[in-house]
Amino acid sequence: MKRVSLIIPTYNEAENIETLIKEIDGVVNKSFVDFEYIIVDDNSPDGTGSIAEKLKETYPVRVIHRSGKLGLGSAVIEGFNLSTYEYIGVMDGDLSHDPIILNDMVGELENCDIVIGSRFNKDSLVENWKWWRRVVSVVGVFLAKMISGVGDPLSGYFMLKRSVIDEVELETKGYKILFEILVKGKWSTIKELPFTFRMRRHSVSKLNMSEYILFAKQIALYAIYKYQSFFRYFVIGSTAFILDMGSLYVLKEYFDIHPAFAVALNQIFVLSYIFILNKIWTFSSKEKTRHSLIRFVSLQMFNYSFGILWMWIFYEQVGINYLIARIANIILFTAWNFLLYKKWVFKKN
Ligand code: GDD
Ligand code: MN
């Protein structure tokens, strides 16, 4: 038996909420899932809150009443805080999310961390959207996709294991709560299930201009968050280069040390600098230092030999200018080292 807290944020869904709960109750496979509904209502003027209260008599419903319209994202977060079950789902209260895929979503969670109801899979259908809404949606999704690596990272319909968001600070007030979870949450596998996004039957969308501005901010913020470690790695690489040149110069000019010995000396210094700062600052790795060190040294040794082979191939065999060949090699190493540092040398733990 899988226990699922289904969070439904509502603002003016008086005409929809009961239909929705009935519909869900009609499709869930009760021999396999146990749903509780957490309705988070922001004191809807149309009385959604009291309808939700009445639903408690018939269904396993819990209701959070908030003082006023405080935003979709924060409503979802309050729902997270109230839920105790191992699986948590989020769904719109306006009937636009077809509940028919709920059983499959729960089923998929046995093999992955997050399941997303996706509007953009090839089998998904989006009924009847106005053209400008399509454009805005496509552009937003494109940007968010680049950052999160997921097909529909802005969907409001998803389910996850509670471990994904345990101890994760979520703060989105706006619409893109899933996007924030994708960027900050602890997950490794995702499944997207196509579904039909139905036009809301009653009332109107509350996605307005300020939500779009909030979203633009979010994209910028998460891009920085996501690329933060690459940025730090890059800062360390550039300063290491300056240290390398500077120490070489000092050793040769002021101490009169032969450049070959000078390199032997300064490499120890420069590599220690790269190792320590990347470990502590870029990747804040909790891996044992000696493990990281062995991997780091092996990687440098591999790169060393690879650099020789590379030069031999491109300069000797292909006939490319040696400086260009070296620059290409360095660019390759920059990307390659970053990936290996992250996944192997300085693993999180
Ligand atoms: N409690 C609360 N507070 N609920 C809210 C608020 C709020 O401030 N704003 C909206 N809701 C509720 C609505 O009542 C509805 O149940 C759900 O959140 C989604 O709001 P809609 O206004 O219907 O959103 P939408 O249809 O424009 O947007 C949908 O698609 C987006 C992607 O294009 C949603 O699924 C979004 O989550 C999704 O990002
Ligand atoms: Mn809607």
Coordinates of C-alpha atoms and ligand atoms in Angstrom, one line a residue:
M1 CA 0.0 0.0 0.0
K2 CA 1.4 3.4 -1.0
R3 CA 0.3 6.3 1.0
V4 CA 0.1 9.6 -0.9
S5 CA -0.6 13.2 0.3
L6 CA -2.1 15.0 -2.7
I7 CA -1.8 18.7 -2.3
I8 CA -4.3 20.9 -4.1
P9 CA -3.8 24.6 -3.9
T10 CA -7.0 26.6 -4.5
Y11 CA -8.0 30.1 -5.1
N12 CA -11.6 30.6 -6.3
E13 CA -12.3 27.0 -7.3
A14 CA -15.7 26.7 -5.7
E15 CA -17.2 25.2 -8.8
N16 CA -14.4 22.8 -9.4
I17 CA -13.1 21.4 -6.1
E18 CA -15.9 18.9 -5.4
T19 CA -16.0 17.6 -8.9
L20 CA -12.2 17.1 -8.8
I21 CA -12.1 15.2 -5.6
K22 CA -15.0 13.0 -6.8
E23 CA -13.2 12.4 -10.0
I24 CA -10.0 11.4 -8.3
D25 CA -11.8 9.2 -5.9
G26 CA -13.4 7.5 -8.8
V27 CA -10.2 6.6 -10.6
V28 CA -7.7 5.8 -7.8
N29 CA -6.9 2.1 -7.3
K30 CA -7.7 1.8 -3.6
S31 CA -6.2 -1.6 -3.3
F32 CA -2.9 -0.2 -4.1
V33 CA -2.9 3.5 -3.0
D34 CA -4.2 5.4 -0.1
F35 CA -4.8 9.1 -0.8
E36 CA -5.2 11.9 1.6
Y37 CA -6.1 15.3 0.1
I38 CA -4.5 18.5 1.4
I39 CA -6.4 21.5 0.1
V40 CA -4.6 24.8 0.7
D41 CA -7.1 27.6 0.3
D42 CA -6.2 31.3 0.4
N43 CA -9.4 32.5 1.8
S44 CA -11.1 32.4 -1.7
P45 CA -13.8 35.1 -2.0
D46 CA -16.0 32.5 -3.7
G47 CA -16.2 30.3 -0.7
T48 CA -13.9 27.4 -1.8
G49 CA -12.7 27.1 1.8
S50 CA -16.1 26.1 3.2
I51 CA -16.8 23.7 0.4
A52 CA -13.5 22.1 1.2
E53 CA -14.5 21.8 4.8
K54 CA -17.7 20.0 3.8
L55 CA -15.8 17.5 1.7
K56 CA -14.1 16.3 4.9
E57 CA -17.4 14.5 5.8
T58 CA -17.0 12.2 2.7
Y59 CA -13.3 12.1 1.8
P60 CA -10.0 12.0 3.6
V61 CA -9.6 15.7 3.2
R62 CA -7.5 18.1 5.3
V63 CA -7.8 21.8 4.8
I64 CA -5.3 24.7 5.4
H65 CA -7.0 28.1 5.4
R66 CA -4.6 31.0 4.8
S67 CA -5.5 34.6 5.4
G68 CA -5.4 35.7 1.8
K69 CA -3.9 35.1 -1.7
L70 CA -0.3 34.4 -0.7
G71 CA 0.8 32.6 -3.9
L72 CA 0.6 29.2 -5.4
G73 CA 4.2 28.1 -4.6
S74 CA 3.9 29.0 -0.9
A75 CA 0.6 27.2 -0.7
V76 CA 2.3 24.1 -2.1
I77 CA 5.1 24.4 0.5
E78 CA 2.6 24.7 3.3
G79 CA 1.0 21.5 2.0
F80 CA 4.4 19.8 2.1
N81 CA 4.9 20.8 5.7
L82 CA 1.6 19.4 6.7
S83 CA 1.9 16.1 4.9
T84 CA 3.5 13.1 6.5
Y85 CA 3.2 10.4 3.9
E86 CA 6.1 8.9 1.9
Y87 CA 4.8 10.1 -1.4
I88 CA 3.6 13.7 -2.1
G89 CA 1.6 14.8 -5.1
V90 CA 0.6 18.3 -6.4
M91 CA -2.3 19.0 -8.6
D92 CA -4.3 22.0 -9.8
G93 CA -7.7 22.4 -8.4
D94 CA -9.4 23.6 -11.6
L95 CA -9.8 20.3 -13.4
S96 CA -7.1 21.0 -15.9
H97 CA -5.0 18.0 -14.7
D98 CA -6.6 14.7 -15.8
P99 CA -6.6 12.4 -12.8
I100 CA -6.5 9.3 -15.0
I101 CA -2.7 9.1 -14.8
L102 CA -2.6 9.2 -10.9
N103 CA -2.3 5.5 -10.5
D104 CA 0.6 5.3 -13.0
M105 CA 2.3 8.2 -11.3
V106 CA 2.2 6.3 -8.0
G107 CA 3.4 3.1 -9.7
E108 CA 6.3 4.9 -11.3
L109 CA 7.5 6.3 -8.0
E110 CA 8.6 2.8 -7.0
N111 CA 11.5 3.1 -9.6
C112 CA 12.2 6.8 -9.6
D113 CA 12.2 9.9 -7.4
I114 CA 10.0 12.4 -9.2
V115 CA 7.1 11.8 -11.7
I116 CA 5.9 14.7 -13.8
G117 CA 2.6 15.0 -15.6
S118 CA 4.0 16.4 -18.8
R119 CA 2.1 18.6 -21.3
F120 CA 4.8 18.4 -23.9
N121 CA 5.5 14.8 -24.5
K122 CA 4.6 13.8 -28.1
D123 CA 1.5 12.1 -26.8
S124 CA 0.4 15.0 -24.7
L125 CA -2.4 17.2 -25.9
V126 CA -3.0 20.8 -25.0
E127 CA -6.6 21.7 -25.8
N128 CA -7.4 25.1 -27.0
W129 CA -4.7 27.4 -25.8
K130 CA -4.6 31.0 -27.1
W131 CA -1.6 31.6 -29.4
W132 CA 0.2 34.1 -27.1
R133 CA -0.1 31.7 -24.2
R134 CA 1.5 29.0 -26.2
V135 CA 4.4 31.3 -27.2
V136 CA 5.0 32.4 -23.6
S137 CA 4.8 28.9 -22.4
V138 CA 7.1 27.5 -25.0
V139 CA 9.8 30.1 -24.5
G140 CA 9.6 29.8 -20.7
V141 CA 9.7 26.0 -20.9
F142 CA 12.7 26.1 -23.3
L143 CA 14.8 28.2 -20.9
A144 CA 13.8 26.2 -17.8
K145 CA 14.5 23.0 -19.8
M146 CA 18.0 24.0 -20.5
I147 CA 18.6 24.5 -16.8
S148 CA 16.8 21.5 -15.4
G149 CA 17.2 19.0 -18.2
V150 CA 13.6 17.9 -17.9
G151 CA 10.9 18.0 -20.6
D152 CA 8.2 20.0 -18.7
P153 CA 9.9 21.5 -15.7
L154 CA 7.0 24.0 -15.1
S155 CA 4.2 21.5 -14.9
G156 CA 1.9 22.0 -11.9
Y157 CA 1.2 18.3 -11.9
F158 CA 3.8 16.0 -10.2
M159 CA 4.5 13.5 -7.5
L160 CA 7.7 12.8 -5.5
K161 CA 9.2 10.9 -2.7
R162 CA 9.4 13.0 0.4
S163 CA 13.1 12.4 0.7
V164 CA 13.5 14.6 -2.4
I165 CA 12.5 17.7 -0.5
D166 CA 13.5 16.7 3.0
E167 CA 15.7 19.4 4.5
V168 CA 15.6 21.4 1.3
E169 CA 14.8 25.1 1.7
L170 CA 12.0 25.9 -0.8
E171 CA 10.9 29.5 -1.1
T172 CA 9.1 30.0 -4.4
K173 CA 6.0 32.2 -3.9
G174 CA 5.1 32.0 -7.6
Y175 CA 4.1 29.3 -10.0
K176 CA 7.3 27.5 -10.6
I177 CA 7.6 25.4 -7.5
L178 CA 8.5 22.2 -9.5
F179 CA 11.3 24.1 -11.2
E180 CA 12.8 25.0 -7.8
I181 CA 12.5 21.4 -6.6
L182 CA 14.3 20.2 -9.8
V183 CA 17.1 22.6 -9.1
K184 CA 17.5 22.2 -5.4
G185 CA 15.9 18.8 -4.6
K186 CA 17.7 15.5 -3.9
W187 CA 16.8 13.3 -6.8
S188 CA 18.5 11.2 -9.4
T189 CA 15.7 9.7 -11.5
I190 CA 12.7 11.2 -13.1
K191 CA 9.8 9.9 -15.2
E192 CA 7.5 12.1 -17.3
L193 CA 4.0 10.9 -18.1
P194 CA 2.1 12.5 -20.8
F195 CA -1.4 13.8 -20.1
T196 CA -4.1 16.0 -21.6
F197 CA -4.1 19.5 -20.1
R198 CA -7.8 20.4 -20.1
M199 CA -9.1 23.9 -20.5
R200 CA -10.4 25.2 -17.2
R201 CA -14.1 24.9 -17.2
H202 CA -14.9 27.6 -14.8
S203 CA -13.2 30.8 -13.7
V204 CA -10.0 32.1 -15.2
S205 CA -6.2 31.6 -15.0
K206 CA -4.4 33.6 -12.4
L207 CA -1.2 33.6 -14.3
N208 CA -0.6 37.3 -14.7
M209 CA 2.2 39.7 -15.5
S210 CA 3.8 39.7 -12.1
E211 CA 4.0 35.9 -12.3
Y212 CA 6.0 36.2 -15.5
I213 CA 8.4 38.7 -13.9
L214 CA 8.9 36.4 -11.0
F215 CA 9.6 33.6 -13.3
A216 CA 12.2 35.6 -15.2
K217 CA 13.9 36.3 -11.9
Q218 CA 13.8 32.6 -11.0
I219 CA 15.4 31.5 -14.2
A220 CA 18.3 33.9 -13.6
L221 CA 18.7 32.9 -10.0
Y222 CA 18.7 29.2 -10.8
A223 CA 21.1 29.5 -13.7
I224 CA 23.5 31.0 -11.2
Y225 CA 22.7 28.4 -8.6
K226 CA 23.1 25.6 -11.1
Y227 CA 26.3 26.9 -12.6
Q228 CA 27.8 28.1 -9.3
S229 CA 30.2 25.2 -9.0
F230 CA 31.4 25.6 -12.6
F231 CA 31.9 29.3 -11.9
R232 CA 34.0 28.6 -8.8
Y233 CA 36.0 26.0 -10.6
F234 CA 36.7 28.5 -13.3
V235 CA 37.8 31.2 -10.8
I236 CA 40.2 28.7 -9.2
G237 CA 41.5 27.6 -12.6
S238 CA 42.2 31.2 -13.7
T239 CA 43.9 32.2 -10.5
A240 CA 45.9 29.0 -10.5
F241 CA 47.2 30.0 -13.9
I242 CA 48.3 33.4 -12.6
L243 CA 49.9 31.7 -9.6
D244 CA 51.7 29.3 -11.9
M245 CA 53.1 32.0 -14.0
G246 CA 54.0 34.3 -11.1
S247 CA 55.7 31.6 -9.0
L248 CA 57.7 30.4 -12.0
Y249 CA 58.9 34.0 -12.6
V250 CA 59.8 34.5 -9.0
L251 CA 61.7 31.2 -8.7
K252 CA 63.6 31.8 -11.8
E253 CA 64.4 35.5 -11.5
Y254 CA 64.8 36.0 -7.8
F255 CA 66.1 32.6 -6.7
D256 CA 67.9 31.8 -9.9
I257 CA 66.4 28.3 -10.0
H258 CA 66.5 26.5 -13.3
P259 CA 63.1 26.6 -15.0
A260 CA 62.8 22.8 -15.1
F261 CA 63.3 22.6 -11.3
A262 CA 61.1 25.7 -10.8
V263 CA 58.3 23.9 -12.6
A264 CA 58.9 20.8 -10.5
L265 CA 58.5 23.0 -7.4
N266 CA 55.7 25.3 -8.4
Q267 CA 53.5 22.5 -9.7
I268 CA 53.3 21.0 -6.2
F269 CA 52.2 24.4 -4.9
V270 CA 49.7 25.1 -7.8
L271 CA 48.2 21.6 -7.7
S272 CA 47.7 21.8 -3.9
Y273 CA 46.0 25.1 -4.4
I274 CA 43.7 23.6 -7.0
F275 CA 43.0 20.5 -5.0
I276 CA 42.2 22.2 -1.7
L277 CA 40.1 25.1 -3.0
N278 CA 38.0 22.8 -5.3
K279 CA 37.5 20.4 -2.5
I280 CA 36.4 22.9 0.1
W281 CA 34.9 25.7 -1.9
T282 CA 33.7 24.5 -5.4
F283 CA 32.3 21.1 -4.5
S284 CA 32.2 21.2 -0.6
S285 CA 32.9 17.6 -0.8
K286 CA 32.7 15.3 2.3
E287 CA 34.7 12.5 0.6
K288 CA 37.8 11.4 2.6
T289 CA 40.7 13.6 1.7
R290 CA 43.1 10.7 0.9
H291 CA 40.5 9.2 -1.5
S292 CA 40.1 12.5 -3.3
L293 CA 43.8 13.0 -3.4
I294 CA 44.5 9.6 -5.0
R295 CA 41.9 10.2 -7.6
F296 CA 43.1 13.7 -8.2
V297 CA 46.7 12.6 -8.8
S298 CA 45.6 9.7 -11.0
L299 CA 43.5 12.1 -13.1
Q300 CA 46.4 14.6 -13.4
M301 CA 48.7 11.7 -14.5
F302 CA 46.2 10.6 -17.0
N303 CA 45.8 14.1 -18.4
Y304 CA 49.6 14.4 -18.5
S305 CA 49.9 11.4 -20.8
F306 CA 46.8 12.3 -22.7
G307 CA 48.3 15.8 -23.4
I308 CA 51.4 14.2 -24.9
L309 CA 49.4 11.9 -27.1
W310 CA 47.1 14.7 -28.2
M311 CA 50.0 16.9 -29.2
W312 CA 51.6 14.0 -31.1
I313 CA 48.3 13.3 -33.0
F314 CA 47.3 16.8 -33.8
Y315 CA 50.7 18.4 -34.4
E316 CA 52.6 15.4 -35.8
Q317 CA 49.9 13.5 -37.6
V318 CA 47.2 16.0 -38.5
G319 CA 49.6 18.9 -38.9
I320 CA 47.7 21.6 -36.8
N321 CA 49.6 24.5 -35.3
Y322 CA 50.9 23.4 -31.9
L323 CA 49.5 26.4 -30.0
I324 CA 46.0 25.8 -31.4
A325 CA 46.3 22.1 -30.6
R326 CA 47.2 23.0 -27.1
I327 CA 44.4 25.4 -26.6
A328 CA 41.9 22.9 -27.9
N329 CA 43.4 20.4 -25.4
I330 CA 43.1 22.8 -22.5
I331 CA 39.4 23.6 -23.4
L332 CA 38.7 19.9 -23.4
F333 CA 40.5 19.4 -20.1
T334 CA 38.5 22.3 -18.6
A335 CA 35.2 20.5 -19.3
W336 CA 36.5 17.0 -18.7
N337 CA 38.2 17.8 -15.3
F338 CA 35.1 19.6 -14.1
L339 CA 32.9 16.6 -14.8
L340 CA 35.4 14.2 -13.2
Y341 CA 36.0 16.4 -10.2
K342 CA 32.3 16.6 -9.6
K343 CA 31.3 13.0 -10.2
W344 CA 34.4 11.2 -9.0
V345 CA 37.3 13.1 -7.3
F346 CA 35.2 15.4 -5.1
K347 CA 32.0 13.5 -4.8
K348 CA 29.5 15.0 -2.4
N349 CA 29.9 12.2 0.1
Ligands
GDD1 N1 -3.8 28.7 -2.4 C1 -3.6 29.3 -3.6 N2 -3.0 30.5 -3.6 N3 -3.9 28.6 -4.7 C2 -3.6 29.3 -5.9 C3 -3.1 30.6 -6.0 C4 -2.7 31.2 -4.7 O1 -2.2 32.3 -4.7 N4 -2.9 30.9 -7.3 C5 -3.4 29.9 -8.0 N5 -3.9 28.9 -7.2 C6 -4.4 27.6 -7.5 C7 -5.6 27.7 -8.5 O2 -6.8 27.8 -7.8 C8 -5.5 26.3 -9.2 O3 -6.0 25.3 -8.5 C9 -4.0 26.1 -9.3 O4 -3.4 26.9 -8.2 C10 -3.4 26.6 -10.6 O5 -3.7 27.9 -10.8 P1 -4.2 28.4 -12.3 O6 -4.4 29.9 -12.2 O7 -5.3 27.6 -12.8 O8 -2.8 28.1 -13.1 P2 -2.7 28.0 -14.6 O9 -3.7 27.1 -15.2 O10 -2.5 29.4 -15.2 O11 -1.2 27.3 -14.7 C11 -1.0 26.0 -14.7 O12 0.0 25.7 -15.7 C12 1.3 26.3 -15.4 C13 2.2 26.0 -16.5 O13 1.8 26.7 -17.7 C14 -0.5 25.4 -13.4 O14 -0.5 24.0 -13.4 C15 0.9 25.9 -13.0 O15 1.3 25.3 -11.8 C16 1.8 25.7 -14.1 O16 3.1 26.2 -13.9
MN2 MN -5.3 26.3 -14.5

